[in-house]
PDB file of N, CA and C in Angstrom:
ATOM      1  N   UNK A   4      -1.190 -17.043 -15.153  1.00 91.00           N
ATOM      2  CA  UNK A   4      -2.319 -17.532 -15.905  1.00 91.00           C
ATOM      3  C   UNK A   4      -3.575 -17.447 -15.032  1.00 91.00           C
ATOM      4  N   UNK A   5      -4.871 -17.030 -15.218  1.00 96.00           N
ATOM      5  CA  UNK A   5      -5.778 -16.949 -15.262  1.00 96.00           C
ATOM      6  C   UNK A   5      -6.932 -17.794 -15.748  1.00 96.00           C
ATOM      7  N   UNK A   6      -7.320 -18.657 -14.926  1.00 97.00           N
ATOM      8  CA  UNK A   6      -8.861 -19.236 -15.133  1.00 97.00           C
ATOM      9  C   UNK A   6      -9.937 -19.142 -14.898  1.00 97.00           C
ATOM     10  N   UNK A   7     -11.171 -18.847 -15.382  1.00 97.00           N
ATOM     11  CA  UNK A   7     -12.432 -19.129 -14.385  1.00 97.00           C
ATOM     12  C   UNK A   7     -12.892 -20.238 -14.531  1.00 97.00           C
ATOM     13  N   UNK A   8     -13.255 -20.763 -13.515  1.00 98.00           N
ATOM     14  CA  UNK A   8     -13.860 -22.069 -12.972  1.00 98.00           C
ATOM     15  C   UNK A   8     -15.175 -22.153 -12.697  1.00 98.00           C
ATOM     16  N   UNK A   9     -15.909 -23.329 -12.723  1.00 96.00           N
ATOM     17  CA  UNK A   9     -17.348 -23.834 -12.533  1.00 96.00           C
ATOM     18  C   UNK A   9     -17.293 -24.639 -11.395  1.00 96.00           C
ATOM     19  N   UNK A  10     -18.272 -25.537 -11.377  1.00 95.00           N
ATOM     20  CA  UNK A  10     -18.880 -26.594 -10.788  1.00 95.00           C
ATOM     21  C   UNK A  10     -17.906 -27.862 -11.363  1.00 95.00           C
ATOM     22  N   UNK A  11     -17.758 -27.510 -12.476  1.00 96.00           N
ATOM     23  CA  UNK A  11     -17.333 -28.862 -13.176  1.00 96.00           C
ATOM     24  C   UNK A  11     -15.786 -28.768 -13.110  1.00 96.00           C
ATOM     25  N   UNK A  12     -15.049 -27.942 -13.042  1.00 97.00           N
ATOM     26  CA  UNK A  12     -13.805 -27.796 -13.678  1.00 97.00           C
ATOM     27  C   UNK A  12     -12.929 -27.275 -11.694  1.00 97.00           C
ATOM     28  N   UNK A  13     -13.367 -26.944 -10.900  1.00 98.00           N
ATOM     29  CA  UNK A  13     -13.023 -26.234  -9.803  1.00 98.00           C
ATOM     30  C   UNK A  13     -11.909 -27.200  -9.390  1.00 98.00           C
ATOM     31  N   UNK A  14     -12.865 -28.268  -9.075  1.00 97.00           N
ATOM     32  CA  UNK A  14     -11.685 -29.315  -8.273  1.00 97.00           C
ATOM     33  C   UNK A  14     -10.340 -29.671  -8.962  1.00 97.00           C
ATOM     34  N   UNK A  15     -10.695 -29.857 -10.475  1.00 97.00           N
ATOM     35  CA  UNK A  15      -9.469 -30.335 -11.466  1.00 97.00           C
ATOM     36  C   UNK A  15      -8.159 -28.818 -11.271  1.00 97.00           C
ATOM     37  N   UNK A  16      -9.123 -27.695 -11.397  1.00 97.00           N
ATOM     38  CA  UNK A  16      -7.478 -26.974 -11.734  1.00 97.00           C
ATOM     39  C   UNK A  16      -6.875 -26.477 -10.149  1.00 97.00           C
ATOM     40  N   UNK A  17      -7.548 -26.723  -9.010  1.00 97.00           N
ATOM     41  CA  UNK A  17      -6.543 -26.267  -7.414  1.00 97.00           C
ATOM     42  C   UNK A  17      -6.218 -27.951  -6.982  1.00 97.00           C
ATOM     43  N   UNK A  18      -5.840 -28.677  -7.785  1.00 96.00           N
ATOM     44  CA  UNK A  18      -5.735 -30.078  -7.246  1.00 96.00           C
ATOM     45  C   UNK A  18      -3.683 -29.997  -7.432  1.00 96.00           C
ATOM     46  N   UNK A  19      -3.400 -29.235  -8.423  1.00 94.00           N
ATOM     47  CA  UNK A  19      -1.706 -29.771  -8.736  1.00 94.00           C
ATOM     48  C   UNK A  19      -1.378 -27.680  -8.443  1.00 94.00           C
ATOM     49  N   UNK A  20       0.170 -27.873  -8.060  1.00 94.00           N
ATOM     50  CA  UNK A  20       0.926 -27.036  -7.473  1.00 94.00           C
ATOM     51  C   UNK A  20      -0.102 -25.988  -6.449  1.00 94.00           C
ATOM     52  N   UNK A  21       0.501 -24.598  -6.893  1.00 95.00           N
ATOM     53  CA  UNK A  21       0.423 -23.636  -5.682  1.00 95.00           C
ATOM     54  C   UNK A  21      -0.756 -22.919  -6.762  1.00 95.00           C
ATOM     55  N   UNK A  22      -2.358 -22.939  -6.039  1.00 97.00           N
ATOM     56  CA  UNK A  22      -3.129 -21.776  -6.575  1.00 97.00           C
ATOM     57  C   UNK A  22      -3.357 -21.097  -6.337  1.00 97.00           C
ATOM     58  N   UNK A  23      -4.165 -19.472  -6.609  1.00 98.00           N
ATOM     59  CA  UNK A  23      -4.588 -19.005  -5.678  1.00 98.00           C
ATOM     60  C   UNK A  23      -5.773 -18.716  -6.403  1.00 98.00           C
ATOM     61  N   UNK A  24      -6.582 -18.860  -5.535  1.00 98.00           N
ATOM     62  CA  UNK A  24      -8.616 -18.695  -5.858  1.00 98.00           C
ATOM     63  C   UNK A  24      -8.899 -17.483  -5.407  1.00 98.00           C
ATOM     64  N   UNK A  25      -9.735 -17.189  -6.230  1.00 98.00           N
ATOM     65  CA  UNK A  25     -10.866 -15.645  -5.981  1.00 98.00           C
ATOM     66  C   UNK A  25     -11.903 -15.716  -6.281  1.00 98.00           C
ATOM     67  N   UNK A  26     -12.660 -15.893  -5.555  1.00 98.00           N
ATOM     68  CA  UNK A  26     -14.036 -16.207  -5.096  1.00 98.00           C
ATOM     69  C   UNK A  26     -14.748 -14.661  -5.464  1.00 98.00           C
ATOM     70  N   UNK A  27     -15.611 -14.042  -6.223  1.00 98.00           N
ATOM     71  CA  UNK A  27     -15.791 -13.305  -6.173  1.00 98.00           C
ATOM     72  C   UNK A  27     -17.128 -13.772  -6.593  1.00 98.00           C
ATOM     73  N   UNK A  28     -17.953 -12.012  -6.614  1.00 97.00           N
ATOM     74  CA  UNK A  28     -19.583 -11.923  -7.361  1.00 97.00           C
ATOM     75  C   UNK A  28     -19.288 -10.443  -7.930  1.00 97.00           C
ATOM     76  N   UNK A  29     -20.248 -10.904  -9.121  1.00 93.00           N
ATOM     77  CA  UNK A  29     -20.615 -10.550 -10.284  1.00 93.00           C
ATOM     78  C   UNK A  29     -20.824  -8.341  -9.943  1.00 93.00           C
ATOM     79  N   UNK A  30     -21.979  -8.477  -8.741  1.00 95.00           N
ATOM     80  CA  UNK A  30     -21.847  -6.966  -8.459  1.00 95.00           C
ATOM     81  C   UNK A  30     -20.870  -6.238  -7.153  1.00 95.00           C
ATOM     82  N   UNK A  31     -20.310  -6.969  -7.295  1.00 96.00           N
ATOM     83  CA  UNK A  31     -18.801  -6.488  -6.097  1.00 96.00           C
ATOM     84  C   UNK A  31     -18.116  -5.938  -6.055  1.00 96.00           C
ATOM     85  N   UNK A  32     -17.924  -4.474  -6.088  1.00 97.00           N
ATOM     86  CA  UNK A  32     -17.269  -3.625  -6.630  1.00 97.00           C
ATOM     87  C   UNK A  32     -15.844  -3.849  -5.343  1.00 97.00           C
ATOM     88  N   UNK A  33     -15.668  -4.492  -4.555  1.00 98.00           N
ATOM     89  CA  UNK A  33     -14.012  -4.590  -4.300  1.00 98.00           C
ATOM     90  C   UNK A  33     -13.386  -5.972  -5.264  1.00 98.00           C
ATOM     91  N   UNK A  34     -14.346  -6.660  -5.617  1.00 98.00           N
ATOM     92  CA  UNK A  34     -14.198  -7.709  -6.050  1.00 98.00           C
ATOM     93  C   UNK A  34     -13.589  -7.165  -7.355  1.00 98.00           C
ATOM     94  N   UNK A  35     -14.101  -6.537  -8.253  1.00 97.00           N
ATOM     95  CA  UNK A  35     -13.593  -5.533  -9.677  1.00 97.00           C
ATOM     96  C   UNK A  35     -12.248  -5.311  -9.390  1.00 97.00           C
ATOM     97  N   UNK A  36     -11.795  -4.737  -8.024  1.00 97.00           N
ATOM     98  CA  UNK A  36     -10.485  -3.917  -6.973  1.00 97.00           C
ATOM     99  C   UNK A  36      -9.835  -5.448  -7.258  1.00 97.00           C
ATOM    100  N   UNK A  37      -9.861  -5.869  -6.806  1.00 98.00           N
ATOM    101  CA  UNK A  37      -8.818  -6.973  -6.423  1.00 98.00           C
ATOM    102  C   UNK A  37      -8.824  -8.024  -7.886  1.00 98.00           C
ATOM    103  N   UNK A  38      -9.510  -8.114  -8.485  1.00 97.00           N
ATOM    104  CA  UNK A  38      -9.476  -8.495 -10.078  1.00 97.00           C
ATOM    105  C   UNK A  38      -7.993  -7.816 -10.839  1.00 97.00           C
ATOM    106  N   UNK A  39      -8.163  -6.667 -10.591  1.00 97.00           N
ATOM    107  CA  UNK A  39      -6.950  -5.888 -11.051  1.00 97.00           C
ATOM    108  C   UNK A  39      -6.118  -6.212 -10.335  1.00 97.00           C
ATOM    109  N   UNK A  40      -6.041  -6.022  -9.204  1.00 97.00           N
ATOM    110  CA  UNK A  40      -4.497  -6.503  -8.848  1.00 97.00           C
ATOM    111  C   UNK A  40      -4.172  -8.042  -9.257  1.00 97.00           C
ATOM    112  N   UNK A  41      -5.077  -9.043  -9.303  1.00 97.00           N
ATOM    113  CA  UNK A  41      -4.472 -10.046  -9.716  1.00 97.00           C
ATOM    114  C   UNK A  41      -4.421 -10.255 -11.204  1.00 97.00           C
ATOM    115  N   UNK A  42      -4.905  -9.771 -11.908  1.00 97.00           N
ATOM    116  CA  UNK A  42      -4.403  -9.612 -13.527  1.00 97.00           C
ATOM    117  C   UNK A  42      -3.102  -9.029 -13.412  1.00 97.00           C
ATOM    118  N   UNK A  43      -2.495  -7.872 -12.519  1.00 97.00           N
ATOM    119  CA  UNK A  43      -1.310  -7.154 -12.539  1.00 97.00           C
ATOM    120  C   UNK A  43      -0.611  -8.270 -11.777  1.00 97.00           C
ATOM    121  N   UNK A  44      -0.705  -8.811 -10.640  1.00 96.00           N
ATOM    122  CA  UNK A  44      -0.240  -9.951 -10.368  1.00 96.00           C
ATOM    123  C   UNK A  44       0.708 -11.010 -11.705  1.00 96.00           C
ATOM    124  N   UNK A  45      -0.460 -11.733 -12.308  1.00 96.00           N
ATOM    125  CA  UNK A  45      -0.329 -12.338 -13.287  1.00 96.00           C
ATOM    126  C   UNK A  45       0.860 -12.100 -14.157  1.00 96.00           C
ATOM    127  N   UNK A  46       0.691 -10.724 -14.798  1.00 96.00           N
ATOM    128  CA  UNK A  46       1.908 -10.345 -15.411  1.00 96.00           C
ATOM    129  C   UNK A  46       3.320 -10.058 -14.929  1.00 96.00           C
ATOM    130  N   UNK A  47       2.897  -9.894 -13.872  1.00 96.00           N
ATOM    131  CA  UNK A  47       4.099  -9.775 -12.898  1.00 96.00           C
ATOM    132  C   UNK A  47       5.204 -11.102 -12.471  1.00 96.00           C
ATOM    133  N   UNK A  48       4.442 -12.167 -12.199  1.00 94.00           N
ATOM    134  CA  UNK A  48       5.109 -13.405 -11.658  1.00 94.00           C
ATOM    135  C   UNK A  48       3.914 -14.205 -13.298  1.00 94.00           C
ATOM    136  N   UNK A  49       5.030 -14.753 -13.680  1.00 89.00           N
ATOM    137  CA  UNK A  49       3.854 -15.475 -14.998  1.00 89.00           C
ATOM    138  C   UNK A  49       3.918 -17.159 -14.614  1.00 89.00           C
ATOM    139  N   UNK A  50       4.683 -17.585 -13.551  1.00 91.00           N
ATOM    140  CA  UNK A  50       4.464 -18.732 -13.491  1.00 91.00           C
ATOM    141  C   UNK A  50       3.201 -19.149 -12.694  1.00 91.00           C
ATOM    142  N   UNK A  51       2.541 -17.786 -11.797  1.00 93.00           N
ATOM    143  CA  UNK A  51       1.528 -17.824 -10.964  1.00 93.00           C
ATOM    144  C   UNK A  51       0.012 -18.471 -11.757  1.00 93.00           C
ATOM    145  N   UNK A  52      -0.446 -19.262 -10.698  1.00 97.00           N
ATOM    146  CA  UNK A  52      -1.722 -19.917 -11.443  1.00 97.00           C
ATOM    147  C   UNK A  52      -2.951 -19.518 -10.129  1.00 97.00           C
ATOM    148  N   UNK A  53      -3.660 -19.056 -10.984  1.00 98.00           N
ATOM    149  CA  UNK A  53      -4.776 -17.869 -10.545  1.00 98.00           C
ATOM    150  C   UNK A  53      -6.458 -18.538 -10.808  1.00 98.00           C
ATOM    151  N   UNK A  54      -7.035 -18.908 -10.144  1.00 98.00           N
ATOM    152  CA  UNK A  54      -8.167 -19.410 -10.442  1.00 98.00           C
ATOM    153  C   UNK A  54      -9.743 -18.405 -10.320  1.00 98.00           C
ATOM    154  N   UNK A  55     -10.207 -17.933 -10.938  1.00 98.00           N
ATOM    155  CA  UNK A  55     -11.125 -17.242 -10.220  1.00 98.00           C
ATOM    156  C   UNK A  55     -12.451 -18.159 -10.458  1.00 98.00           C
ATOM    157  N   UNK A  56     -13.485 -18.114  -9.128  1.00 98.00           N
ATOM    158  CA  UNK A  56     -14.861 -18.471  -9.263  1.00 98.00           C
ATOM    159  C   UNK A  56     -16.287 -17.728  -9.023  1.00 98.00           C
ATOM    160  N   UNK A  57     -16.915 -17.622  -9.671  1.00 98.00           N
ATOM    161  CA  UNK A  57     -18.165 -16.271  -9.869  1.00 98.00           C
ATOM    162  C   UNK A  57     -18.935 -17.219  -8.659  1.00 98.00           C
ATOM    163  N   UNK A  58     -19.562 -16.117  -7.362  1.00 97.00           N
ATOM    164  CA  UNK A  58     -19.804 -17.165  -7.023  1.00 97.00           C
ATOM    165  C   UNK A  58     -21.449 -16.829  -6.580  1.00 97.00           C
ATOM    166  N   UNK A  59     -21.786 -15.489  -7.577  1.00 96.00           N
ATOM    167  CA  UNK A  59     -23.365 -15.434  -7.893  1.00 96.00           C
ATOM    168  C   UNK A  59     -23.762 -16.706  -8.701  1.00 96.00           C
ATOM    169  N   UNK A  60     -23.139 -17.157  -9.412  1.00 96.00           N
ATOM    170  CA  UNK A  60     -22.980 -18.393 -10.993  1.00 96.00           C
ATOM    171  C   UNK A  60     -22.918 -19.609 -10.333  1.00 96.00           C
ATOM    172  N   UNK A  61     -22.187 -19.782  -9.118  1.00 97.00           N
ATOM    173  CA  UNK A  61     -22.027 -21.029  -8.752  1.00 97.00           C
ATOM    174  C   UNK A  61     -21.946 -21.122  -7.181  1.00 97.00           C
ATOM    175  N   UNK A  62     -23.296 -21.205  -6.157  1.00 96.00           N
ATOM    176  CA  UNK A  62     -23.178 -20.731  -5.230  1.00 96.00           C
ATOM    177  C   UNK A  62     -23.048 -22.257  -4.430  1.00 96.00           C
ATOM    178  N   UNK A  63     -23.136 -23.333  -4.843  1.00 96.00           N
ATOM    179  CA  UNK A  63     -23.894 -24.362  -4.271  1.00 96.00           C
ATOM    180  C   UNK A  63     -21.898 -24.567  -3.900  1.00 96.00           C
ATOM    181  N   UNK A  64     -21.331 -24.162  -4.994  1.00 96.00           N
ATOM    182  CA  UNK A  64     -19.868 -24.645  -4.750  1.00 96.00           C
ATOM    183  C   UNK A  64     -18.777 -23.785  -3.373  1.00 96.00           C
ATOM    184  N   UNK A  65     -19.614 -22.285  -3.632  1.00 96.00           N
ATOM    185  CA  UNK A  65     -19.108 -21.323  -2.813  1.00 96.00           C
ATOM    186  C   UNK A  65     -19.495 -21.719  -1.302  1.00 96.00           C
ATOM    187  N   UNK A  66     -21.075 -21.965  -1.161  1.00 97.00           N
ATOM    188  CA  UNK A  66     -20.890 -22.827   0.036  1.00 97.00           C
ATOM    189  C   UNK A  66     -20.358 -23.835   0.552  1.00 97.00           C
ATOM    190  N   UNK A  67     -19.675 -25.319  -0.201  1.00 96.00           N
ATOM    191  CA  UNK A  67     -19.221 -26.327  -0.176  1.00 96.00           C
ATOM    192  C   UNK A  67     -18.053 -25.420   0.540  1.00 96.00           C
ATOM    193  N   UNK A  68     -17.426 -24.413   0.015  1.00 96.00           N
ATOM    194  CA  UNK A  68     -16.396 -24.384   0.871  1.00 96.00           C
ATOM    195  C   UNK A  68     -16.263 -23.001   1.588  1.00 96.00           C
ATOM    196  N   UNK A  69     -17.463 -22.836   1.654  1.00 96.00           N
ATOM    197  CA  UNK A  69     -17.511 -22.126   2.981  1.00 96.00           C
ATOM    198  C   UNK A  69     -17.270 -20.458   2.827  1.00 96.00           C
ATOM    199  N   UNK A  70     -17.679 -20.109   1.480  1.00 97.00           N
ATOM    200  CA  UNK A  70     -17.973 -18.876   1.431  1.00 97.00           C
ATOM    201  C   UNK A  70     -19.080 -18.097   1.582  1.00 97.00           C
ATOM    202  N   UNK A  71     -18.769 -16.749   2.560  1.00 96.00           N
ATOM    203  CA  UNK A  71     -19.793 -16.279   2.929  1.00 96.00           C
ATOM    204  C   UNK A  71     -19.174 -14.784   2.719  1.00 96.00           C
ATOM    205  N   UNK A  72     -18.142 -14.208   2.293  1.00 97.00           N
ATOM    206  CA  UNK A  72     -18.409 -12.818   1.777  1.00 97.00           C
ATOM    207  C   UNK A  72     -17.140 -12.702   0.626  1.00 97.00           C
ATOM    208  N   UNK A  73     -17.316 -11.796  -0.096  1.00 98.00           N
ATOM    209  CA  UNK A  73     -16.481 -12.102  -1.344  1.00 98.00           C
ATOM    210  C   UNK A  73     -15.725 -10.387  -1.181  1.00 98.00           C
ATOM    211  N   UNK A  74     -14.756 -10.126  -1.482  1.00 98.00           N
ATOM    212  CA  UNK A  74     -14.159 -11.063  -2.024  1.00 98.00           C
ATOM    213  C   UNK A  74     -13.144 -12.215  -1.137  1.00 98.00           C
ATOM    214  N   UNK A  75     -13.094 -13.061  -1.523  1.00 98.00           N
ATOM    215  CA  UNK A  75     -12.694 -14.526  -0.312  1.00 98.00           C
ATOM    216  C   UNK A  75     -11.605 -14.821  -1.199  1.00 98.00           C
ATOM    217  N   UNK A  76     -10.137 -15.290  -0.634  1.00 98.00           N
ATOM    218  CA  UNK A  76      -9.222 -15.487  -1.273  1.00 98.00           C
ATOM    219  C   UNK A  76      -8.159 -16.936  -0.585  1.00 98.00           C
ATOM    220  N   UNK A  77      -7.973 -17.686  -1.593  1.00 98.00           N
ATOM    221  CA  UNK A  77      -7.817 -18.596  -1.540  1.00 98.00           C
ATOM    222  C   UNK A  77      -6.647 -19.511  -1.885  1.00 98.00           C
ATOM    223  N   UNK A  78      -5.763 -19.739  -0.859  1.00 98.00           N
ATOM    224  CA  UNK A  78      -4.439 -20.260  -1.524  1.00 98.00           C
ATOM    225  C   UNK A  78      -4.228 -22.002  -1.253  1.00 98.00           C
ATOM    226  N   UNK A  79      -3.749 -22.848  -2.231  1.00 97.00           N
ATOM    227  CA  UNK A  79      -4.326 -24.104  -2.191  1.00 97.00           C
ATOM    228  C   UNK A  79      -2.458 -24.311  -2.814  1.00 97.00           C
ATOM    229  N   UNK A  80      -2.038 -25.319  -1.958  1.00 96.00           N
ATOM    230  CA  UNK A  80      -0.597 -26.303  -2.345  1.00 96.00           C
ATOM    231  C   UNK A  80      -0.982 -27.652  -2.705  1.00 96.00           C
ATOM    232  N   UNK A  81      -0.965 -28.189  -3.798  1.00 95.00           N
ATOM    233  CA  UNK A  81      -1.185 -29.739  -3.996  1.00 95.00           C
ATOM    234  C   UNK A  81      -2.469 -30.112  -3.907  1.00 95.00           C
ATOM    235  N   UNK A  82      -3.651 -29.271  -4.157  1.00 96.00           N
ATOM    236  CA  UNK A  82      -5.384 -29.507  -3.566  1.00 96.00           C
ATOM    237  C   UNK A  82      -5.461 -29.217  -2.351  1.00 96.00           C
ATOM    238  N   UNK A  83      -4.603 -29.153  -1.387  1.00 97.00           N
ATOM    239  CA  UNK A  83      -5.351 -28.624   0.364  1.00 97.00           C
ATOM    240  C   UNK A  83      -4.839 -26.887   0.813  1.00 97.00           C
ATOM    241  N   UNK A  84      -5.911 -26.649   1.260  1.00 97.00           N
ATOM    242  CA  UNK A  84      -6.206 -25.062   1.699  1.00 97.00           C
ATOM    243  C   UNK A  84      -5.223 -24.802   2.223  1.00 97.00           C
ATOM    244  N   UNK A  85      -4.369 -24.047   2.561  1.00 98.00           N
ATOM    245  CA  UNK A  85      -3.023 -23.286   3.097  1.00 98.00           C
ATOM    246  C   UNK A  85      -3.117 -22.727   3.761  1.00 98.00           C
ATOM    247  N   UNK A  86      -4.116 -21.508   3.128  1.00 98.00           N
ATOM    248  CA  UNK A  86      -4.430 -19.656   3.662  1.00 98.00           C
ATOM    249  C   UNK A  86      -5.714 -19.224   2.899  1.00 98.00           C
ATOM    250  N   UNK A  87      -6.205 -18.821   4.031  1.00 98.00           N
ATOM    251  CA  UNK A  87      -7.475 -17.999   3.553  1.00 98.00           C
ATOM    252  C   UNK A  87      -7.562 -16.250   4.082  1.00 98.00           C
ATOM    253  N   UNK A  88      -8.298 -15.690   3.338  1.00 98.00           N
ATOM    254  CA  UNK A  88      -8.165 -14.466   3.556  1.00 98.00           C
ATOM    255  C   UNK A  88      -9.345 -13.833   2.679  1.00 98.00           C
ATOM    256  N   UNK A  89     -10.178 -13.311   3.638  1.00 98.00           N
ATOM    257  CA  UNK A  89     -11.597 -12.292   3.248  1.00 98.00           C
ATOM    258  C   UNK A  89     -11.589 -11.066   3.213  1.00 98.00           C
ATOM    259  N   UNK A  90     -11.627 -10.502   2.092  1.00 97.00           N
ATOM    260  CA  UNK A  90     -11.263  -9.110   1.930  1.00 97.00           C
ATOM    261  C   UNK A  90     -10.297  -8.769   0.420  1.00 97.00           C
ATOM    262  N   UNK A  91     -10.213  -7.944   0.077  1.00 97.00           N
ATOM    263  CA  UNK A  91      -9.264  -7.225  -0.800  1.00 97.00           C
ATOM    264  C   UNK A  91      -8.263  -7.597   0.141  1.00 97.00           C
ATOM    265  N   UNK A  92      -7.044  -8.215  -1.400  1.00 97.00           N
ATOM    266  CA  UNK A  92      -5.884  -8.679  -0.362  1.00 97.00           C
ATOM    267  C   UNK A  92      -4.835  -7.333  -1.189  1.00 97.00           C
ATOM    268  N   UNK A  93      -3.544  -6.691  -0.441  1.00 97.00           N
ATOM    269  CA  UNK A  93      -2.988  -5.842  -1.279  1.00 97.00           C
ATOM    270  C   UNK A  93      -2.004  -7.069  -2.291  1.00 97.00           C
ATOM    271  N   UNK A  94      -1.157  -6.286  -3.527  1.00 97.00           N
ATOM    272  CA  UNK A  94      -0.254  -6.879  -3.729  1.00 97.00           C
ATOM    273  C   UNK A  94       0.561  -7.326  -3.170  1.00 97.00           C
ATOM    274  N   UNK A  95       1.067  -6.518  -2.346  1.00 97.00           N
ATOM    275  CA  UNK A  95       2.294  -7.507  -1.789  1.00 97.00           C
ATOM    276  C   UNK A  95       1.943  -8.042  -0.594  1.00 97.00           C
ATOM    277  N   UNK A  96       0.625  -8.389   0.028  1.00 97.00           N
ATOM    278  CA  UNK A  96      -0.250  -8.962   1.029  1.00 97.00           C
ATOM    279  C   UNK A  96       0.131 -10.732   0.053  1.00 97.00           C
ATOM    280  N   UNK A  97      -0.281 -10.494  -1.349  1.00 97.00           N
ATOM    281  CA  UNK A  97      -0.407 -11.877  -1.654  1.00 97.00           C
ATOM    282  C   UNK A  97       0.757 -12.233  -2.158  1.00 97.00           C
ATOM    283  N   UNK A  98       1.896 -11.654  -2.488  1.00 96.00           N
ATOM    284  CA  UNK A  98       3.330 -11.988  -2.583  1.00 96.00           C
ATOM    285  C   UNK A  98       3.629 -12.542  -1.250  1.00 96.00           C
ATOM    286  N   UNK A  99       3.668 -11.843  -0.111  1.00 96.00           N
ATOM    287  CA  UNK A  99       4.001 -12.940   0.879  1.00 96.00           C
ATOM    288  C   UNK A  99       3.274 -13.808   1.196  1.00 96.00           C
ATOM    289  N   UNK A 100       2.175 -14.196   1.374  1.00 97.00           N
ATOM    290  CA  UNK A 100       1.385 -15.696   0.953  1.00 97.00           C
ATOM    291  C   UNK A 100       1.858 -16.532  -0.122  1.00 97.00           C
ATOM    292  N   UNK A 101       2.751 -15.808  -1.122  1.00 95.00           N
ATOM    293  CA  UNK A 101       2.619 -16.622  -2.397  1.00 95.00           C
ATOM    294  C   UNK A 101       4.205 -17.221  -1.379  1.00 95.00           C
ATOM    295  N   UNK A 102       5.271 -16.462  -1.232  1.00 94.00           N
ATOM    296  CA  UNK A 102       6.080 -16.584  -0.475  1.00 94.00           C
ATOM    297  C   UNK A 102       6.733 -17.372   0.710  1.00 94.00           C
ATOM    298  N   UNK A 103       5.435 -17.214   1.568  1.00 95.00           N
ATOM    299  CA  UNK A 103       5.449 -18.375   2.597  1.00 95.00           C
ATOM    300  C   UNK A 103       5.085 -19.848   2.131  1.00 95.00           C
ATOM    301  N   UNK A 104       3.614 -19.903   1.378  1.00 93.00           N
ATOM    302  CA  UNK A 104       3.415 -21.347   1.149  1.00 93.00           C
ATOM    303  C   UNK A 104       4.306 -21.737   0.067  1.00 93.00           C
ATOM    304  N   UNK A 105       4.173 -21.509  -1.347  1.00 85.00           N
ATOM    305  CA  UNK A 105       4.690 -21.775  -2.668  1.00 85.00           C
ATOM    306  C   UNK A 105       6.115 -22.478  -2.561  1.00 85.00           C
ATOM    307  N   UNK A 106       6.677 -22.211  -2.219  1.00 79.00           N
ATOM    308  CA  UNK A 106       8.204 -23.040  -1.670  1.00 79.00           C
ATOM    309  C   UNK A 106       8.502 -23.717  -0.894  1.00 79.00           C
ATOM    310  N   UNK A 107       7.805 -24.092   0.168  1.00 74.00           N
ATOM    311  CA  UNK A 107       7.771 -24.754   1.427  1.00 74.00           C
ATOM    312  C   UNK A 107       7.887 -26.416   1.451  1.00 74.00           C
TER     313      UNK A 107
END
């Protein structure tokens, strides 16, 4: 599943289980790159919960946590940060992230 998130809604959906955030902007063409893999993601593992945040749209939040190049990727267990990772992540880059934390 797939969300995009605001200002208002961010904290509520990476607060319960395993998320993973994508911090992206609007003219980012790796950001487009890695969009696809996590839509293919998605279908792939369907219990996966996928948050994405625009973060031309909502920058005041992207700084709160400390983003400074997109695409920025973001894995969160129970509301606290896990793993971070800047850059196009591959698929199976974020299968083993999903791997290591998600079960632990």
């Amino acid at each position: 599943m797939i969300q995009l998130a605001d200002k208002d809604t961010f904290q509520e959906l990476i607060s319960e289980g395993f998320v993973v955030v994508d911090f992206f902007g609007t003219t980012c063409v790796p950001c487009k790159l890695f969009s696809r893999i996590l839509e293919d993601l998605a279908s792939e593992i369907p219990f996966l919960h996928i948050v994405k945040l625009n973060t031309t749209e909502n920058p005041e939040l992207a700084a709160q946590y400390g983003i400074q190049a997109v695409p920025t990727v973001h894995f969160y267990k129970e509301g606290k940060l896990v793993h971070s990772h800047v850059g196009v992540m591959q698929p199976q880059q974020v299968k083993d992230v999903i791997a290591q934390y998600m079960y632990d």
